[in-house]
Coordinates of C-alpha atoms in Angstrom, one line a residue:
X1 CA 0.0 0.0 0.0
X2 CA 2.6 2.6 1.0
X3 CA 4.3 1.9 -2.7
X4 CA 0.9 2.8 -3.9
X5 CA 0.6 6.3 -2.1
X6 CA 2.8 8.8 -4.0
X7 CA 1.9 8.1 -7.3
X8 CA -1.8 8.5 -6.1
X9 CA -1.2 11.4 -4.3
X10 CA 1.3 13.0 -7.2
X11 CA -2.0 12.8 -9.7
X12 CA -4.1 14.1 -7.0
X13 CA -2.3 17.3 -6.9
X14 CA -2.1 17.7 -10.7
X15 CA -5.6 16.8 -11.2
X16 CA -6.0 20.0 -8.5
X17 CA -3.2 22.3 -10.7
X18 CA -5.1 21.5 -13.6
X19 CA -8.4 22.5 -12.3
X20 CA -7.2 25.5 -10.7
X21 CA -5.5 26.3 -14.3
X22 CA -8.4 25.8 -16.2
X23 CA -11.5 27.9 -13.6
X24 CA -8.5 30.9 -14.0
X25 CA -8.7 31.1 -18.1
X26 CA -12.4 30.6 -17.9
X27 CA -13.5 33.2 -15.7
X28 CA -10.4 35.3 -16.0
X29 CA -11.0 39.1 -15.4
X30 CA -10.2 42.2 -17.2
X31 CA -6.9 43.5 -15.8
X32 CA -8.5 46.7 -14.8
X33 CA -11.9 48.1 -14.7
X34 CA -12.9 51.5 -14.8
X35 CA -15.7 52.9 -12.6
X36 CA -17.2 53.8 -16.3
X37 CA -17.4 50.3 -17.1
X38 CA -14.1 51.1 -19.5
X39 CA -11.0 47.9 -19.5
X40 CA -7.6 49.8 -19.4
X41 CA -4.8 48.6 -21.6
X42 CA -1.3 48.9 -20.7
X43 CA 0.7 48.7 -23.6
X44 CA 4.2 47.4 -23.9
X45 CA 7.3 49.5 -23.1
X46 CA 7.9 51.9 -26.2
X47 CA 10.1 54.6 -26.5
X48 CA 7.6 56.7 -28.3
X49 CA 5.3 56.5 -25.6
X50 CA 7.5 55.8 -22.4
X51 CA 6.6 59.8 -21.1
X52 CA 3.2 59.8 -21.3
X53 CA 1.7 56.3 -19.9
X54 CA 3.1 53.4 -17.8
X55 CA 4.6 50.7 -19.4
X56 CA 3.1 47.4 -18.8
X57 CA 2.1 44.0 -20.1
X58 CA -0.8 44.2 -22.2
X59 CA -4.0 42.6 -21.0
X60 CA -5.2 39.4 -21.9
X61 CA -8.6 40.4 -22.8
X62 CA -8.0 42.4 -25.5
X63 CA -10.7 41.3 -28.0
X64 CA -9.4 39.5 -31.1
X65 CA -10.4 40.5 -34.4
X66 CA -11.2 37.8 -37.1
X67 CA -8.7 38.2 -40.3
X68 CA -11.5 39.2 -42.7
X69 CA -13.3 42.3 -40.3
X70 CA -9.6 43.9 -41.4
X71 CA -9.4 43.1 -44.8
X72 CA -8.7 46.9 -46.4
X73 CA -8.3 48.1 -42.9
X74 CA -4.8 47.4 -42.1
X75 CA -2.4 50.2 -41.0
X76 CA 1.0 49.7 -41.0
X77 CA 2.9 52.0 -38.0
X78 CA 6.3 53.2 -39.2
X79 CA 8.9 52.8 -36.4
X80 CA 10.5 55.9 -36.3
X81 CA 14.5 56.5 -35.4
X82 CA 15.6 57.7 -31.8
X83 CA 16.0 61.4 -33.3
X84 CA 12.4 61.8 -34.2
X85 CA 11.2 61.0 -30.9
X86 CA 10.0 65.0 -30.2
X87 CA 9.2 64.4 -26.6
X88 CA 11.1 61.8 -25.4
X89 CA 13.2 63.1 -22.2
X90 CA 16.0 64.3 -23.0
X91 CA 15.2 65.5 -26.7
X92 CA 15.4 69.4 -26.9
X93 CA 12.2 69.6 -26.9
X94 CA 11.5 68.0 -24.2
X95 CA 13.9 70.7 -22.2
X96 CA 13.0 73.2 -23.8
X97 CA 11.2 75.8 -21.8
X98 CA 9.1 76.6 -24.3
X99 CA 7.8 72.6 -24.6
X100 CA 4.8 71.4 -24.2
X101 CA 5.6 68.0 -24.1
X102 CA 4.9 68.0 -20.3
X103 CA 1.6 68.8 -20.6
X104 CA 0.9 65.6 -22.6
X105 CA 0.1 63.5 -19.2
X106 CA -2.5 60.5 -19.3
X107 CA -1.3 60.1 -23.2
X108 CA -2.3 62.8 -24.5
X109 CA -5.5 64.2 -22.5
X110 CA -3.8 65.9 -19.4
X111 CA -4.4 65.8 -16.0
X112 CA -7.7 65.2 -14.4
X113 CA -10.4 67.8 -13.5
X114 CA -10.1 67.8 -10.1
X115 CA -13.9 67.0 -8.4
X116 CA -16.2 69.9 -8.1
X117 CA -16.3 69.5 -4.5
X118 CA -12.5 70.3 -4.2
X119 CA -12.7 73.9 -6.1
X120 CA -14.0 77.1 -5.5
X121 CA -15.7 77.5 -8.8
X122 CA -18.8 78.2 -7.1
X123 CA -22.3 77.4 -9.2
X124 CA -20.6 76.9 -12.2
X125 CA -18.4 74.1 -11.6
X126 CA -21.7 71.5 -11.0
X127 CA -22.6 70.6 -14.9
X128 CA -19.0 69.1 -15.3
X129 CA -18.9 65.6 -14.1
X130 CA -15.9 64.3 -11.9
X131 CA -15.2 61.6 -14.0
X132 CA -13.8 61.3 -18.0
X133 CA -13.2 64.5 -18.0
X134 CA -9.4 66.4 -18.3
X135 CA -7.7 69.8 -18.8
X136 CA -6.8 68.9 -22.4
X137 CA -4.1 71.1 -24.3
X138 CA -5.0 72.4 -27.9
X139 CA -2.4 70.5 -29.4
X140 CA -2.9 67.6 -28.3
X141 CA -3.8 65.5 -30.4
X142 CA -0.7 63.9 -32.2
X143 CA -0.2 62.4 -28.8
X144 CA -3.7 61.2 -28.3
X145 CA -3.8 59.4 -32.0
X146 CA -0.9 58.1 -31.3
X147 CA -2.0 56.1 -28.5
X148 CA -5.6 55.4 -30.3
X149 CA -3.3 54.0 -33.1
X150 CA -1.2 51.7 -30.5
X151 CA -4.9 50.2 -29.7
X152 CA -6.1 50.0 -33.7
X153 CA -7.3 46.7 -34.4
X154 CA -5.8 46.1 -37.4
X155 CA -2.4 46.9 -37.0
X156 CA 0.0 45.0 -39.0
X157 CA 4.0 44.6 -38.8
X158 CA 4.5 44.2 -43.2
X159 CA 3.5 47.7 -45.0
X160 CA 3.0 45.8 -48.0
X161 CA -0.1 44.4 -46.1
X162 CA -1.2 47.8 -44.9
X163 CA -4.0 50.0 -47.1
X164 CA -1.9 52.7 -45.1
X165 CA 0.6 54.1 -43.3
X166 CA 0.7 56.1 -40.6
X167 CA 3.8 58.3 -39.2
X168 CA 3.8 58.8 -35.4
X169 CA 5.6 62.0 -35.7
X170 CA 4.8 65.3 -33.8
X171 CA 5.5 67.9 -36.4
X172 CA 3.5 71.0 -34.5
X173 CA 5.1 69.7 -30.9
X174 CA 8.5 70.1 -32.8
X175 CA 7.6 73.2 -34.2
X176 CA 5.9 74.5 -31.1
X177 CA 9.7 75.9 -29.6
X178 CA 10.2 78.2 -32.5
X179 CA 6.7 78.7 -34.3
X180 CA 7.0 82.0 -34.2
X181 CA 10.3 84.9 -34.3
X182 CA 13.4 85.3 -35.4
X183 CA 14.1 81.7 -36.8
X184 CA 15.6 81.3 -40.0
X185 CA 15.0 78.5 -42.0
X186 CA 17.5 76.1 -40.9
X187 CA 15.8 76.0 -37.7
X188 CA 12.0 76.1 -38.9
X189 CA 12.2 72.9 -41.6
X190 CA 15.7 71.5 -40.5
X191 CA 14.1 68.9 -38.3
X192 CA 10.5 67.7 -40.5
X193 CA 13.4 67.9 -44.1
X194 CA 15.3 65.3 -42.2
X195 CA 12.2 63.4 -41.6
X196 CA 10.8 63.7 -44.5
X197 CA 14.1 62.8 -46.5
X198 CA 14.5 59.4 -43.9
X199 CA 10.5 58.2 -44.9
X200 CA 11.2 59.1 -48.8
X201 CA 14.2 56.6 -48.7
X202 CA 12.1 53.7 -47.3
X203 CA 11.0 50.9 -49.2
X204 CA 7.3 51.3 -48.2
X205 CA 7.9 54.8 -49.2
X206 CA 8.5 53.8 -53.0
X207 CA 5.9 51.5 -53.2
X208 CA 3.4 54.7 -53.6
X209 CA 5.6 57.5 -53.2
X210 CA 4.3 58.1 -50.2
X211 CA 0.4 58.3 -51.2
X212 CA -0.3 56.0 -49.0
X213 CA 1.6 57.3 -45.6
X214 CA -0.5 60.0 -43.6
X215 CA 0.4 61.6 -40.2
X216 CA -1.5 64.3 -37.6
X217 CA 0.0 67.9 -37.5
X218 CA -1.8 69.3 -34.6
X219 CA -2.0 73.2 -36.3
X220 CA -3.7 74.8 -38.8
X221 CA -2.6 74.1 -42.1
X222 CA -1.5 77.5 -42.4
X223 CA 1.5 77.0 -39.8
X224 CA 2.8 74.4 -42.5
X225 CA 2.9 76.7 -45.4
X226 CA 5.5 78.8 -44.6
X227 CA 7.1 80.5 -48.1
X228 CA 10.0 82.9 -46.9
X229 CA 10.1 86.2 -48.3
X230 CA 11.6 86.9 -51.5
X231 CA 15.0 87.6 -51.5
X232 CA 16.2 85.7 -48.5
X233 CA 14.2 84.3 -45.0
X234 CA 14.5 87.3 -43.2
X235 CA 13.4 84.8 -40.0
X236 CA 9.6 87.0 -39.7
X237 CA 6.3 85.3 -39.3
X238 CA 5.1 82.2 -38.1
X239 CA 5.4 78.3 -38.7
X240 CA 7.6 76.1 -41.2
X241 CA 7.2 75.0 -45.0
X242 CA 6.4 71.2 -44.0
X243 CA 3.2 70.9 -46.3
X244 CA 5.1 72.5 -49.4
X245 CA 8.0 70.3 -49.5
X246 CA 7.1 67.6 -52.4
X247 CA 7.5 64.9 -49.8
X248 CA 4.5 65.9 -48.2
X249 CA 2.5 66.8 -50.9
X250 CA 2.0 63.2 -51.5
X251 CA 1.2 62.3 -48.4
X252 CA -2.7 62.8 -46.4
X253 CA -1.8 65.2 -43.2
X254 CA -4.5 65.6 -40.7
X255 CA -4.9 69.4 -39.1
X256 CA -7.1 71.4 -37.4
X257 CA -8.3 73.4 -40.6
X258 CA -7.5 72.8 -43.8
X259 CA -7.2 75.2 -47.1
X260 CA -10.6 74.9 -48.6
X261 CA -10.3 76.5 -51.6
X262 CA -7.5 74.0 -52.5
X263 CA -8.1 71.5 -55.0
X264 CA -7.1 69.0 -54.9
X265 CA -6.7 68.7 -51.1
X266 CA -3.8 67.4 -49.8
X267 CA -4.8 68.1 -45.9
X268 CA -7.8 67.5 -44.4
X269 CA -8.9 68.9 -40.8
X270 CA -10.2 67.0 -38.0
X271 CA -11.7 68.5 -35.0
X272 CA -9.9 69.6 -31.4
X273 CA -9.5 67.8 -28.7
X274 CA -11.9 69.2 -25.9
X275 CA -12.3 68.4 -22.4
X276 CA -14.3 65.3 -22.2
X277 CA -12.4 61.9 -22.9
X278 CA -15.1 59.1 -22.1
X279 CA -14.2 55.7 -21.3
X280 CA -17.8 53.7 -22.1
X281 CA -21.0 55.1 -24.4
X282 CA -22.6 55.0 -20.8
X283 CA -21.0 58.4 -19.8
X284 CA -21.8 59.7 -23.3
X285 CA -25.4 59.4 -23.0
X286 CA -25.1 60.3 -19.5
X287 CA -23.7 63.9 -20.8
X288 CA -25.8 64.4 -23.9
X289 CA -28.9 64.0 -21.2
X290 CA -27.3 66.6 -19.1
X291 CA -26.4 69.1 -21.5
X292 CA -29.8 68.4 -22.9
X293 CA -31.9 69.5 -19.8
X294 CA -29.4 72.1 -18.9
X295 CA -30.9 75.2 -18.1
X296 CA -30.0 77.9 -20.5
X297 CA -30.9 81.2 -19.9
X298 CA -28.3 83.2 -22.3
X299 CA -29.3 83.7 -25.8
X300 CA -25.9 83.8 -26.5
X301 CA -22.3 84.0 -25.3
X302 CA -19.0 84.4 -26.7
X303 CA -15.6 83.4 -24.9
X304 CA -12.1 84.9 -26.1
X305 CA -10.3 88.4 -26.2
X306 CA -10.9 91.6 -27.9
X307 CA -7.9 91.8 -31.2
X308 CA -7.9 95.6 -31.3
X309 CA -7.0 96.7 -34.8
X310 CA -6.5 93.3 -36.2
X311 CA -10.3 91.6 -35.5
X312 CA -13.2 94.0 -35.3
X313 CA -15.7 91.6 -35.3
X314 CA -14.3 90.7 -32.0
X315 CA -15.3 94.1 -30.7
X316 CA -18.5 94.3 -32.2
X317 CA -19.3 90.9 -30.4
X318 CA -18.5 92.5 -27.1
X319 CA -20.5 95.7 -27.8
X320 CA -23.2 93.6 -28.6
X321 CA -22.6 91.4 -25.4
X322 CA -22.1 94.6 -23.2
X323 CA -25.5 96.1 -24.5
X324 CA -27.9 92.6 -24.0
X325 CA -26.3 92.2 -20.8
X326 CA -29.5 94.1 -19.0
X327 CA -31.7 92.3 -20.6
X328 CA -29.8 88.8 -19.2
X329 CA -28.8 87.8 -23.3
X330 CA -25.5 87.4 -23.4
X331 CA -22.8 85.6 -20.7
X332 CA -19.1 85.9 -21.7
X333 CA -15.7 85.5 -20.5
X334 CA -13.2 88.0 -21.4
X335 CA -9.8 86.3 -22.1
X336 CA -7.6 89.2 -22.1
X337 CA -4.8 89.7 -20.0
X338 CA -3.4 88.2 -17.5
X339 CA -6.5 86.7 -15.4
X340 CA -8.6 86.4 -18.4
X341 CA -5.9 83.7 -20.0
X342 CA -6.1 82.2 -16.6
X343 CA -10.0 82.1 -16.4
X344 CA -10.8 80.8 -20.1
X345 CA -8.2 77.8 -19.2
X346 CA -10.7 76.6 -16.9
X347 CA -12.6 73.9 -18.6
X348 CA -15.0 74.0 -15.6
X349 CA -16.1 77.8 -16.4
X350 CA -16.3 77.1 -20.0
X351 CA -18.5 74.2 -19.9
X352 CA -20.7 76.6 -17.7
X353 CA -21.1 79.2 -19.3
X354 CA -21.7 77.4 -23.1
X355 CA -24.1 75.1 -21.7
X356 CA -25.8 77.6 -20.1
X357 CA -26.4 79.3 -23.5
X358 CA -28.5 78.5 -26.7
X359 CA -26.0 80.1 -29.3
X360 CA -22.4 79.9 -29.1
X361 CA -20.9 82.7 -31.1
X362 CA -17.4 81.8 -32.7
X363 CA -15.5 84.5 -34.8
X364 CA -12.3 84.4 -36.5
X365 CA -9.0 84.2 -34.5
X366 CA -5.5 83.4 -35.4
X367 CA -7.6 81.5 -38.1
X368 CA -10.8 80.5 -39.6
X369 CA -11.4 77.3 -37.2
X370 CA -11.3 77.7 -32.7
X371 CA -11.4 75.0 -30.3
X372 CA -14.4 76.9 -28.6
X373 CA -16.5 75.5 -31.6
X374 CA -15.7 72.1 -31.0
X375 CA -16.3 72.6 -27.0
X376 CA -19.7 74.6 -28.1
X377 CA -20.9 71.2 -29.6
X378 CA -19.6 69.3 -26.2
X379 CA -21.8 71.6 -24.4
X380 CA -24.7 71.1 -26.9
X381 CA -24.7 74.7 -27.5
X382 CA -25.7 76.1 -31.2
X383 CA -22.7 77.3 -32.7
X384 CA -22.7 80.7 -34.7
X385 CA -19.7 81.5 -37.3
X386 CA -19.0 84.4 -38.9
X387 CA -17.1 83.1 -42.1
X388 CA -18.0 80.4 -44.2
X389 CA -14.3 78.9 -43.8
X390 CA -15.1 78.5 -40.1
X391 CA -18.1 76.2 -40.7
X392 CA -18.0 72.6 -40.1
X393 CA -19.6 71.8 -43.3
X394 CA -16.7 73.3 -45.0
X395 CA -13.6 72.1 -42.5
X396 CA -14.7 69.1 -40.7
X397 CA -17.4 67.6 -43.3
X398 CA -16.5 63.9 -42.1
X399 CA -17.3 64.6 -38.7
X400 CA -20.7 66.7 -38.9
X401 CA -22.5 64.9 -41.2
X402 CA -24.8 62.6 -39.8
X403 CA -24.3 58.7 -40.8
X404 CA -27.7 57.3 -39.9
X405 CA -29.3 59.7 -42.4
X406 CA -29.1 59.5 -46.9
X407 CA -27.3 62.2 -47.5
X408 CA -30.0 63.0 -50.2
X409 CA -32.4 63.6 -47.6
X410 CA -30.2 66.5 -46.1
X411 CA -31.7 69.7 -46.3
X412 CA -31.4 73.6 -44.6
X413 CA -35.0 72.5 -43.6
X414 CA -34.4 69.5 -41.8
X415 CA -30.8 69.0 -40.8
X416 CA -29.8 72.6 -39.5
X417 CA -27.2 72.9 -36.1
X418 CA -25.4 76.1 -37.0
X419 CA -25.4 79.7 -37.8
X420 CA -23.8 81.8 -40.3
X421 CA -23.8 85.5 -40.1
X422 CA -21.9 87.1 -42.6
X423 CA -19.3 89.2 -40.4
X424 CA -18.9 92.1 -43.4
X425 CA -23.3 92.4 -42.5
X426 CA -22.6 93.0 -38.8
X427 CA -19.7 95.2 -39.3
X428 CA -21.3 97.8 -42.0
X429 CA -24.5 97.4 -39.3
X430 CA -26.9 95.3 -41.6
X431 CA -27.4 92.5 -39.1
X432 CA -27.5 92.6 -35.4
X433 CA -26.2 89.9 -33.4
X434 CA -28.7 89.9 -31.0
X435 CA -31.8 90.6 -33.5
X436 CA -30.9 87.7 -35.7
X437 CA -30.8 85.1 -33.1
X438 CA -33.8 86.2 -31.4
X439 CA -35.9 85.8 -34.1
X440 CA -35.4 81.9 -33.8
X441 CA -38.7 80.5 -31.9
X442 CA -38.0 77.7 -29.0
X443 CA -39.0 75.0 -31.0
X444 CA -36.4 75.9 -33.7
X445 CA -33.6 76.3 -31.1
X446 CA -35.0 72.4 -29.7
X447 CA -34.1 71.2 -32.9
X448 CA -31.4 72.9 -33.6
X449 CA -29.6 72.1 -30.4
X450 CA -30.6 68.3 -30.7
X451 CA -28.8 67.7 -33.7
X452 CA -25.7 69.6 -32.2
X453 CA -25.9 67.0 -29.1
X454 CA -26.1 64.2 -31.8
X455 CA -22.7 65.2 -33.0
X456 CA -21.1 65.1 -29.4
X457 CA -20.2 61.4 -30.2
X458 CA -18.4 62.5 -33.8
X459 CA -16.6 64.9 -32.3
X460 CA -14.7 63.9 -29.0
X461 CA -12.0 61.6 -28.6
X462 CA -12.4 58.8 -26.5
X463 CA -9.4 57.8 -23.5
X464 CA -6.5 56.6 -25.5
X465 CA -5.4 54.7 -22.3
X466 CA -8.7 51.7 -22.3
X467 CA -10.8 49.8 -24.2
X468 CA -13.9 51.6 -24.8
X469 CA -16.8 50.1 -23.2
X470 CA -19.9 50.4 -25.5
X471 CA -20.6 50.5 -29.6
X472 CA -19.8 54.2 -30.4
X473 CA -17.4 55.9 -33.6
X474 CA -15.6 59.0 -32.3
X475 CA -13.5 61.5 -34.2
X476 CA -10.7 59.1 -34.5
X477 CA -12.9 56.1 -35.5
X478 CA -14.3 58.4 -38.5
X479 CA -11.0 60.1 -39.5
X480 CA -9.3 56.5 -39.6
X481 CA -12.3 55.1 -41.5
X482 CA -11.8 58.1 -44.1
X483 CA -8.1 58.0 -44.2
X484 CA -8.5 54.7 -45.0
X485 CA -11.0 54.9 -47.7
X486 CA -8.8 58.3 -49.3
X487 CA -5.6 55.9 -50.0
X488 CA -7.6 53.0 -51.3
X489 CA -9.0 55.4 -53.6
X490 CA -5.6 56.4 -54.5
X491 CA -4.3 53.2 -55.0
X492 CA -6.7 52.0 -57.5
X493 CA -6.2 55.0 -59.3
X494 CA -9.5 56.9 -58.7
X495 CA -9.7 60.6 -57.7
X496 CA -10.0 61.3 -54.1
X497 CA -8.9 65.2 -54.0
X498 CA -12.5 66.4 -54.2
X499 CA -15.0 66.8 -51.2
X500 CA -18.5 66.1 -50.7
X501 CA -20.1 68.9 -48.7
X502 CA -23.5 68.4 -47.1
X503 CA -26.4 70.9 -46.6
X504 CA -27.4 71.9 -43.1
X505 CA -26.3 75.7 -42.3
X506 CA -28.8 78.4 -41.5
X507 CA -28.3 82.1 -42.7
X508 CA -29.2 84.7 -40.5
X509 CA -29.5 88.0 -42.5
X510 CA -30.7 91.7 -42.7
X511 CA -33.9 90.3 -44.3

């Protein structure tokens, strides 16, 4: 009997291993989970991304995707050399003072809005939930597609295998040091030339020339068409020549607003990031029912600086504030100086104040396109441009059209979520700011602002850091989508350098 014993007992205890083994892989758990409901990812080590997340293994419940859901969907990601790592410590970007590579935390979307309880915002800091949301930078968003792009499905290691090719480079962080000044050439292109001589001499590269590679540039497209003066750069103005070298010209570069009066286009622009960076379609609808029943009792409001001498429709927009303010029309926050940069940083007060209005005006600035008209539409607030170059119909046409309705069916009757007023009308006194938008009834405003809180999904980016919880397409899903279908067009030959603008803007006039 006691010969008997340990081999008994030895296939006891596997029998127990191997039961213990197999209960673990059935009823394994997420690595993480998110009070959303969202499964975060760590993602390996990568020197691209070592400053802004933690590296870690990745978890084991990433969800497979079957060979044929990517067939024409697979992006190749280029590995770029040590020297085009912008914000890697120790790059001179990274210590430069005038960087912004440390405000890139959480990969991409900045630190978290402290809880409402812990400030001293007063009324105004209630509508903003303590959760998803983050004081996003501007420019953010090559770092935040970047870390989408690490969590793309269809990733594949052979660019012969890819429909296209992205380049995780951060041409407006590298530019941000020395956008503007007294910065010759050398200095301004030196850094995207050698980039942009490195890709040409790949062999992906020469499979296309390049038609097939695209990248973000978190700018306007303007900053990238520097042409120095004739005779010499002089080292005046503002940005580089990145989008006028012939490199780039064949190549699909993603910015904030493009050139529309380009054709064919070579850039196309995709909205800011804002504030809010959900982690399931849970807190989505959770918001777009908040913003929905928020009260609004501004008929307008307007947040940004007066540009004496440069912008006057800035200073007719604060006359016209100024004058409704007895009559309770118009909320604002001045922007200039000092304490007004400091205040219109506050994601807290903004939210506030747009979602506390019906119409969100949005003049020019440094360009045709703002950030504030991307946060109006987070706050489900009407927005109201003043140049047909700032409308989203015109700049971000993959993101405001609606996918659920025929595009044929489209009209200014049934589809409207924006203003125009013609800036030239309100500056030689035809229209009135205030007139025009009062002349809307409630039930046209209701509409209006419904379909605005329909495109809060289109237009946010969701956390780079987790798997989404929840069936929902954000602005990456849609610009990836479009990219994609732009460079199979290319590459069977057909012509992909015109756009299809939609219907859907309503004209306030003298009439």
């Amino acid at each position: 009997m006691e010969g008997n014993y340990y081999p008994t007992y030895f296939l006891y205890v596997l029998f127990f291993l191997g039961s213990w083994l197999l209960c673990l892989l059935h009823f394994r758990q997420p690595l993480f989970h998110l009070p959303a409901g969202g499964t975060a990812v760590f993602l390996p080590f990568s020197r691209k991304a070592s400053f802004f997340s933690t590296p870690a293994p990745v978890a084991d419940d990433r969800p497979s995707t079957a060979p044929s859901s990517c067939d024409g969907r697979y992006v190749h990601m280029v590995d770029l050399p040590p020297q085009f790592d912008v914000c890697a410590e120790g790059s001179p970007a990274f210590e430069s003072e005038h960087s912004i590579c440390q405000l890139m935390s959480n990969a991409g979307i900045g630190p978290v809005l402290l809880p409402a309880g812990d400030r001293s915002d007063g009324d105004d800091a209630d509508i903003v939930p303590n959760t998803g949301w983050y004081n996003t930078n501007q420019y953010a968003l090559e770092v935040i597609f970047h870390h989408r792009m690490r969590l793309y499905d269809c990733l594949t290691d052979d660019p012969a295998a890819a429909t296209a090719v992205y380049v995780p480079y951060y041409a407006a962080m590298e530019l941000q040091p020395h956008t503007c000044g007294l910065f010759n050439a050398t200095v301004r292109d030196g850094a995207t030339e050698q980039l942009l001589r490195w890709l040409s001499s790949r062999p992906a590269w020469a499979a296309h020339g390049g038609r097939d590679h695209f990248m973000v540039a978190s700018k306007t497209s303007w900053m990238f068409r520097r042409v120095p003066a004739a005779g010499g750069d002089d080292g005046t103005g503002c940005g580089n020549s990145f989008m006028v070298k012939p490199e780039s010209r064949n190549m699909t570069v993603l910015t904030y607003e493009t050139v529309i009066w380009e054709q064919p286009q070579r850039d196309f622009a995709v909205p800011y990031p804002s504030y809010f960076h959900p982690s399931s379609a849970g807190e989505v609808a959770e918001w777009q029912a908040r913003v929905r029943a928020a009260q609004r009792p501004w008929l307008f409001s307007f947040a940004g600086a007066r540009r004496p001498g440069t912008l006057a429709i800035r200073d007719r927009i604060f006359d016209a504030c100024d004058a409704a303010m007895p009559r309770r029309s118009c909320g604002k926050l001045d922007c200039g100086g000092p304490e007004g940069s400091i205040t219109c940083r506050s994601p807290r007060k903004l939210m506030s104040l747009f979602t506390s209005s019906r119409f969100c005006l949005q003049p020019l600035g440094d360009s045709f396109m703002r950030r504030s008209s991307v946060d109006a539409v987070m706050a489900g607030c009407i927005p109201v441009f003043f140049h047909e170059a700032s409308t989203f119909e015109k700049q971000y046409y993959w993101h405001e059209r609606d996918p659920d309705r025929g595009r044929g069916a489209r009209s200014n009757n049934d589809h409207r979520y924006y203003v125009l007023i013609d800036q030239d009308d309100v500056l030689q006194g035809k229209v009135g700011i205030e007139e025009a938008l009062s002349r809307y009834t409630d039930g046209e405003v209701a509409a209006m602002r419904e379909e605005v809180i329909k495109m809060i999904p289109r237009f946010l980016y969701k956390d780079p850091r987790v798997r989404f919880a929840g069936d929902m397409r954000d602005a990456f899903d849609i610009t990836i989508d479009e990219v994609i279908a732009r460079t199979r067009k290319i590459k069977n030959g057909e012509n992909s350098g015109g756009k299809d603008y939609s219907d859907g803007v309503e004209v306030a006039n003298g009439s």
